[in-house]
Tab-separated table of C-alpha atoms and ligand atoms in Angstrom:
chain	number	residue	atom	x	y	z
A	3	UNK	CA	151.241	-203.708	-101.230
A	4	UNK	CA	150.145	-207.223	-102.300
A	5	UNK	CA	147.101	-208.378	-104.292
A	6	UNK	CA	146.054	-211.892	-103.772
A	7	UNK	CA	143.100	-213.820	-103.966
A	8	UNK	CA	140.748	-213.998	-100.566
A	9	UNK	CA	141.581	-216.534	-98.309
A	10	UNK	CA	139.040	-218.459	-95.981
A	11	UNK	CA	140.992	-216.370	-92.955
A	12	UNK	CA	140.268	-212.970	-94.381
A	13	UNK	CA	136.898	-213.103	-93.917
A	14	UNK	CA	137.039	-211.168	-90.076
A	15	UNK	CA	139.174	-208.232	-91.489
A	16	UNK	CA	137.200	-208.072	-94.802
A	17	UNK	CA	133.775	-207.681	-92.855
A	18	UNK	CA	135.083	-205.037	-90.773
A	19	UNK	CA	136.704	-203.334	-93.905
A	20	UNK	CA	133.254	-203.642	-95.635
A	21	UNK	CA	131.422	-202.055	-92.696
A	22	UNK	CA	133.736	-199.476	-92.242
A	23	UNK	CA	133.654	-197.986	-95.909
A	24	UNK	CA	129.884	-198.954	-96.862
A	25	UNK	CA	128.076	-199.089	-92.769
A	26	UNK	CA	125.630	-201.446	-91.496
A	27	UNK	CA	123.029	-200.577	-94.376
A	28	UNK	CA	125.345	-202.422	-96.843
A	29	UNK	CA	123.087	-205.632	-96.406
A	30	UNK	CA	120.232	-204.050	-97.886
A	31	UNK	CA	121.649	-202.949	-101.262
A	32	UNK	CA	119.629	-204.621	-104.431
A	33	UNK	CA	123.361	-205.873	-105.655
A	34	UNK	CA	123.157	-207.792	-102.344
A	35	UNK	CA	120.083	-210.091	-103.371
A	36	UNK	CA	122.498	-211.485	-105.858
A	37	UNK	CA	125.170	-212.518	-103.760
A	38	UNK	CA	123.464	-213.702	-100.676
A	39	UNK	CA	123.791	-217.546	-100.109
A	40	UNK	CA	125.799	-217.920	-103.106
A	41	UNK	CA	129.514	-218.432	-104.011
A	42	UNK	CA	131.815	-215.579	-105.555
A	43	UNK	CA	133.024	-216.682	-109.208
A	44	UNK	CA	135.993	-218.898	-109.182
A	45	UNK	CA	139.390	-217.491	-108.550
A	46	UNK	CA	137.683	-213.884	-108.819
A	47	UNK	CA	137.789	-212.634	-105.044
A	48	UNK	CA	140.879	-210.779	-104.590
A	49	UNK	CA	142.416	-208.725	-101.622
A	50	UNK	CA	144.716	-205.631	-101.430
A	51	UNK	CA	147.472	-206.300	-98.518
A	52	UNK	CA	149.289	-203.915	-97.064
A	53	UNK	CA	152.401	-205.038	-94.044
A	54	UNK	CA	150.176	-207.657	-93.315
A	55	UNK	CA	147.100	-205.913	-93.091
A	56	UNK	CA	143.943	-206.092	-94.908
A	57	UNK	CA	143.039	-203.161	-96.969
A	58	UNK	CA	141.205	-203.629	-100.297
A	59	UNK	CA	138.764	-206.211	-101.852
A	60	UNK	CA	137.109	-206.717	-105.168
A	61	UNK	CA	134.574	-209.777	-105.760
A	62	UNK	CA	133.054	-210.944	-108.852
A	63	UNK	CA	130.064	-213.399	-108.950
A	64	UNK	CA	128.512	-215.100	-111.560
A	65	UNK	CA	125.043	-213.681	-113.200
A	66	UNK	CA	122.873	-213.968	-115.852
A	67	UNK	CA	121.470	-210.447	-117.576
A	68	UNK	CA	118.487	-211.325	-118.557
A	69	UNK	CA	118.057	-215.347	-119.805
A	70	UNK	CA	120.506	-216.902	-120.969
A	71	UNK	CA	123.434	-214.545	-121.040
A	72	UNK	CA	125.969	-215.259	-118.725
A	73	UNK	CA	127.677	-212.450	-117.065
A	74	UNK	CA	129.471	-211.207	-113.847
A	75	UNK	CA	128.614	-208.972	-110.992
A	76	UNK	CA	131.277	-206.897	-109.517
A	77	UNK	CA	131.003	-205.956	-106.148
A	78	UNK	CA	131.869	-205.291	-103.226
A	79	UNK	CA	135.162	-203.027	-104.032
A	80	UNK	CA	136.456	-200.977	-100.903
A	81	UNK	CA	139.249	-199.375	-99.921
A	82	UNK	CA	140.614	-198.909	-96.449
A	83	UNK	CA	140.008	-195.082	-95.373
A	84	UNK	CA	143.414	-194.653	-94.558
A	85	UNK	CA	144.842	-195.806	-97.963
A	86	UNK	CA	143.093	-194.515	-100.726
A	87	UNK	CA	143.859	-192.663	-103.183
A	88	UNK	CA	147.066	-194.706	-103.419
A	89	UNK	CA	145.650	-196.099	-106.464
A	90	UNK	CA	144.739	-199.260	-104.881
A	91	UNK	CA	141.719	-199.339	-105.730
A	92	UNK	CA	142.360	-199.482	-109.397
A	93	UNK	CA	144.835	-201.977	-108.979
A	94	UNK	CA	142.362	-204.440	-107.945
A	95	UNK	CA	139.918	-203.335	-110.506
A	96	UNK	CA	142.513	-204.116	-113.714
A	97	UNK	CA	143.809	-207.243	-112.066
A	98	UNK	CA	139.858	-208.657	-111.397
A	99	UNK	CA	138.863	-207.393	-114.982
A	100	UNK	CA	142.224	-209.397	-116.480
A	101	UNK	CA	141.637	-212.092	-114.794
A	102	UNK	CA	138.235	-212.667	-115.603
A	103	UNK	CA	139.404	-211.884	-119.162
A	104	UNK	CA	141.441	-214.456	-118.972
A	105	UNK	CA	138.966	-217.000	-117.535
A	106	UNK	CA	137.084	-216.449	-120.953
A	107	UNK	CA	133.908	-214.849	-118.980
A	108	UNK	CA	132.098	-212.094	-121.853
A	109	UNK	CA	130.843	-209.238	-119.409
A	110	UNK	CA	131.107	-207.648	-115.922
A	111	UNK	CA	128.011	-205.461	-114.282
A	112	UNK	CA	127.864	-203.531	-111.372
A	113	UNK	CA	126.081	-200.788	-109.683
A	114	UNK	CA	128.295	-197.743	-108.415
A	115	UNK	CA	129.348	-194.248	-109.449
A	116	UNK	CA	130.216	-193.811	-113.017
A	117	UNK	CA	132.840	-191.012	-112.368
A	118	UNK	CA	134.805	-194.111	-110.568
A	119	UNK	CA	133.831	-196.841	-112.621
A	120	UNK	CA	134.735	-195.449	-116.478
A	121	UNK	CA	138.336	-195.145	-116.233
A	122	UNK	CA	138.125	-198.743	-116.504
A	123	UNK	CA	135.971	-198.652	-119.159
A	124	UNK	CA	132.240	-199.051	-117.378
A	125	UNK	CA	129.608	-197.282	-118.895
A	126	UNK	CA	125.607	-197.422	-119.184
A	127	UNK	CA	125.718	-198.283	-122.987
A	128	UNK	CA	124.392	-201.674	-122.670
A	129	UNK	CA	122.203	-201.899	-119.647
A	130	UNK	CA	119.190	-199.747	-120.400
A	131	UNK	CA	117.300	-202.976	-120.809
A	132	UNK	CA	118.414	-204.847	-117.948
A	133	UNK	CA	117.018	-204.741	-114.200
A	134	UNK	CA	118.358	-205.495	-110.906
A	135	UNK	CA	115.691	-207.535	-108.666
A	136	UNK	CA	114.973	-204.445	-106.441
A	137	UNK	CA	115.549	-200.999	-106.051
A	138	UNK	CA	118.191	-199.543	-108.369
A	139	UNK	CA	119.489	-196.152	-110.067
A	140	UNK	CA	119.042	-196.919	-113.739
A	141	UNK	CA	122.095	-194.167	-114.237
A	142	UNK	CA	124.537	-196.345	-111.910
A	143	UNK	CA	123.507	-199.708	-113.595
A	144	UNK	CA	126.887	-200.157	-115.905
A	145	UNK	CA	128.636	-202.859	-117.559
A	146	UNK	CA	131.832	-203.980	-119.632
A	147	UNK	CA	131.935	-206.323	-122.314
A	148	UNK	CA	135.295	-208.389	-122.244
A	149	UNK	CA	134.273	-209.705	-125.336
A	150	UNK	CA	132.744	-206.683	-128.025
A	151	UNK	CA	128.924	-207.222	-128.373
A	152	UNK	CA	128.737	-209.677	-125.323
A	153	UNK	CA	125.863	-207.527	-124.291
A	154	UNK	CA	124.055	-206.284	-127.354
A	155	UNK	CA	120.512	-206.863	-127.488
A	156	UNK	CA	120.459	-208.036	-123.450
A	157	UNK	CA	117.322	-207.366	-121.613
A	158	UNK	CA	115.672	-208.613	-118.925
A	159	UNK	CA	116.578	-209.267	-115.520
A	160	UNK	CA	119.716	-209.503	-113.660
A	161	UNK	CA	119.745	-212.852	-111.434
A	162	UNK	CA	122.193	-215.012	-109.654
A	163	UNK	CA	123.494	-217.758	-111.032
A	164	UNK	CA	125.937	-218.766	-108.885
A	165	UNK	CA	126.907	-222.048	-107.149
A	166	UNK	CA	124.911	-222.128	-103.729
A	167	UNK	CA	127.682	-221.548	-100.117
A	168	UNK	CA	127.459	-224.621	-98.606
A	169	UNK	CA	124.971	-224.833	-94.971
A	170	UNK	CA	126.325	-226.718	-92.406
A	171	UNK	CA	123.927	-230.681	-92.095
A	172	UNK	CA	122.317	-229.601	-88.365
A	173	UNK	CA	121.786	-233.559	-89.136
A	174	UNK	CA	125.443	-234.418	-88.796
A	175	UNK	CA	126.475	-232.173	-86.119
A	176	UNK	CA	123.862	-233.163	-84.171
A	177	UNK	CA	124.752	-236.724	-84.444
A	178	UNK	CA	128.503	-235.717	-84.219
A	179	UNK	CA	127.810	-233.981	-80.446
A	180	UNK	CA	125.924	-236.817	-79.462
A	181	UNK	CA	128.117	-239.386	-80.527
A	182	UNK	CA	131.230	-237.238	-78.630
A	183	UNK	CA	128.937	-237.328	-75.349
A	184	UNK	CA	128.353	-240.885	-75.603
A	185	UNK	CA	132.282	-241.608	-75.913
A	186	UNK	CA	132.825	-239.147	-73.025
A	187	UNK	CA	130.455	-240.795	-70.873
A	188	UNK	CA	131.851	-244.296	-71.313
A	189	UNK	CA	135.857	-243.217	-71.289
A	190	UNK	CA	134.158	-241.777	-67.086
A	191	UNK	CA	132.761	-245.145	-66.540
A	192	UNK	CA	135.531	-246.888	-67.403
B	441	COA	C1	135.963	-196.108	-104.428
B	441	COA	C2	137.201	-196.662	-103.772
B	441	COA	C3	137.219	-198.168	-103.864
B	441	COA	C4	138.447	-196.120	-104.512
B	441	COA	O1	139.624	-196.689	-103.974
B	441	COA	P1	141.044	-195.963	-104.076
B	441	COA	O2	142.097	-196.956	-103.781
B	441	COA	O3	141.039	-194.717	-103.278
B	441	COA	O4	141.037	-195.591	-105.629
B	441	COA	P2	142.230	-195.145	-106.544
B	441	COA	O5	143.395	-194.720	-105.704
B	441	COA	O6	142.454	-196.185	-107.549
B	441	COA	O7	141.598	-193.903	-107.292
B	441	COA	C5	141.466	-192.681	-106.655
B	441	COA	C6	140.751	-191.730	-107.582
B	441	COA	O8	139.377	-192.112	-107.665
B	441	COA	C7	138.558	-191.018	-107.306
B	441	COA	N1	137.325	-191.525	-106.680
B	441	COA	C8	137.199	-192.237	-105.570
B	441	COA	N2	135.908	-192.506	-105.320
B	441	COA	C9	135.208	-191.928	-106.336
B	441	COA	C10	133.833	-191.819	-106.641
B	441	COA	N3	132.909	-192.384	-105.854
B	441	COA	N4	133.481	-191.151	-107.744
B	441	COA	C11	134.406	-190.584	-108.550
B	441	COA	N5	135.734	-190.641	-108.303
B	441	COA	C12	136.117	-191.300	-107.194
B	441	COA	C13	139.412	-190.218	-106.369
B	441	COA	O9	138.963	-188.891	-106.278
B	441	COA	C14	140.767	-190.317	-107.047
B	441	COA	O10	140.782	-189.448	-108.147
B	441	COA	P3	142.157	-188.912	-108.815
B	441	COA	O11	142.858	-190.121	-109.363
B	441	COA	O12	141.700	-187.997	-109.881
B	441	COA	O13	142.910	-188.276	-107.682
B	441	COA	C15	137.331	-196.216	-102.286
B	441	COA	O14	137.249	-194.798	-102.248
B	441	COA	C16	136.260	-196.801	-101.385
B	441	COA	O15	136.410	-197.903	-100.870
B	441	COA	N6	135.180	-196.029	-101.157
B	441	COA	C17	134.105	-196.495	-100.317
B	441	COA	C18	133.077	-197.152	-101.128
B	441	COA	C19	132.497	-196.179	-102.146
B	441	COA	O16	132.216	-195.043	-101.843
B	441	COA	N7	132.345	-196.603	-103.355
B	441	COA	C20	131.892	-195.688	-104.368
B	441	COA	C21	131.987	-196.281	-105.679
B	441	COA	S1	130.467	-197.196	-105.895
């Protein structure tokens, strides 16, 4: 088994491993608002490979908790059926928390069961205050500081902060088709 960060071409298999361990409903999680039309953190999307295939991923993307206190959001992490319990799921976990560690980031949230998430060290100690912009269970709102006291005092509300995925310029493509026809026709005439 090999960890490595997401590539552009694992996008097909990590969809279908998303919608195979959290179902079609997945889009309408609260953690989802923050991560819609935005870009993971930098260098902190990593997959779980096993003979080729696809079977893990872990994302982190950048946040504020409440203003002016950066953060990160962890989430999606899933497993393939078929190989957890392997501990897979943990390796991800300690290499995405070292890395962003590394990176010099202070604090990683997420939303998620804390029987999973405190073996790495997740707990509710420093979220009480904070609020996701939706829906949430207060008791699965948890956080780790990577740096001690990154998160005292924070309150307010959990938003996105992160770069914005780029949308294709309908502009461009538009003049790119037509400018393809026009070439087209005139290589016939000839
Ligand atoms: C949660 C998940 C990522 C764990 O991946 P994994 O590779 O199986 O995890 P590991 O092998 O590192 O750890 C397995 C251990 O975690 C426990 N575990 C798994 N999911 C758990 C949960 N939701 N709550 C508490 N413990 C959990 C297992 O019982 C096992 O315990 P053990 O070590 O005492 O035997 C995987 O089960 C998954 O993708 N689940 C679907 C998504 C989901 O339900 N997420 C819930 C967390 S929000």
């Amino acid at each position: 088994m090999t960890i490595r960060e997401e590539k552009l071409s694992d996008a097909f298999a990590r969809e279908a491993l998303l919608d195979e361990a959290y179902g079609a409903d997945r889009f309408a999680k609260t953690s989802e608002r923050l991560r819609e039309g935005r870009l993971p953190a930098a260098g902190l999307s990593l997959v779980a490979v096993c003979h080729g295939k696809l079977v893990g991923t872990v994302r982190l993307w950048p946040v504020t908790a409440g203003p002016a206190r950066a953060a990160l959001l962890l989430g999606p992490l899933a497993v393939h059926p078929e190989h957890r319990n392997r501990g897979i799921g943990a390796t991800l976990m300690r290499r995405v928390i070292a890395r962003a560690r590394l990176a010099g980031h202070h604090a990683i949230l997420l939303v998620g069961d804390a029987a999973y998430y405190e073996r790495f060290g997740f707990t509710d100690a420093s979220t009480g205050e904070l609020w996701m912009p939706g829906h949430f269970q207060r008791e699965r709102l948890l956080a780790l500081e990577l740096r001690p006291g990154a998160l005292a005092g924070a309150r307010g509300l959990i938003a996105a902060t992160g770069q914005l995925e780029p949308k294709p310029d309908l502009n461009r493509l538009i003049a790119g088709i037509g400018s393809r026809a026009r070439s087209a026709s005139a290589r016939r005439a000839a």
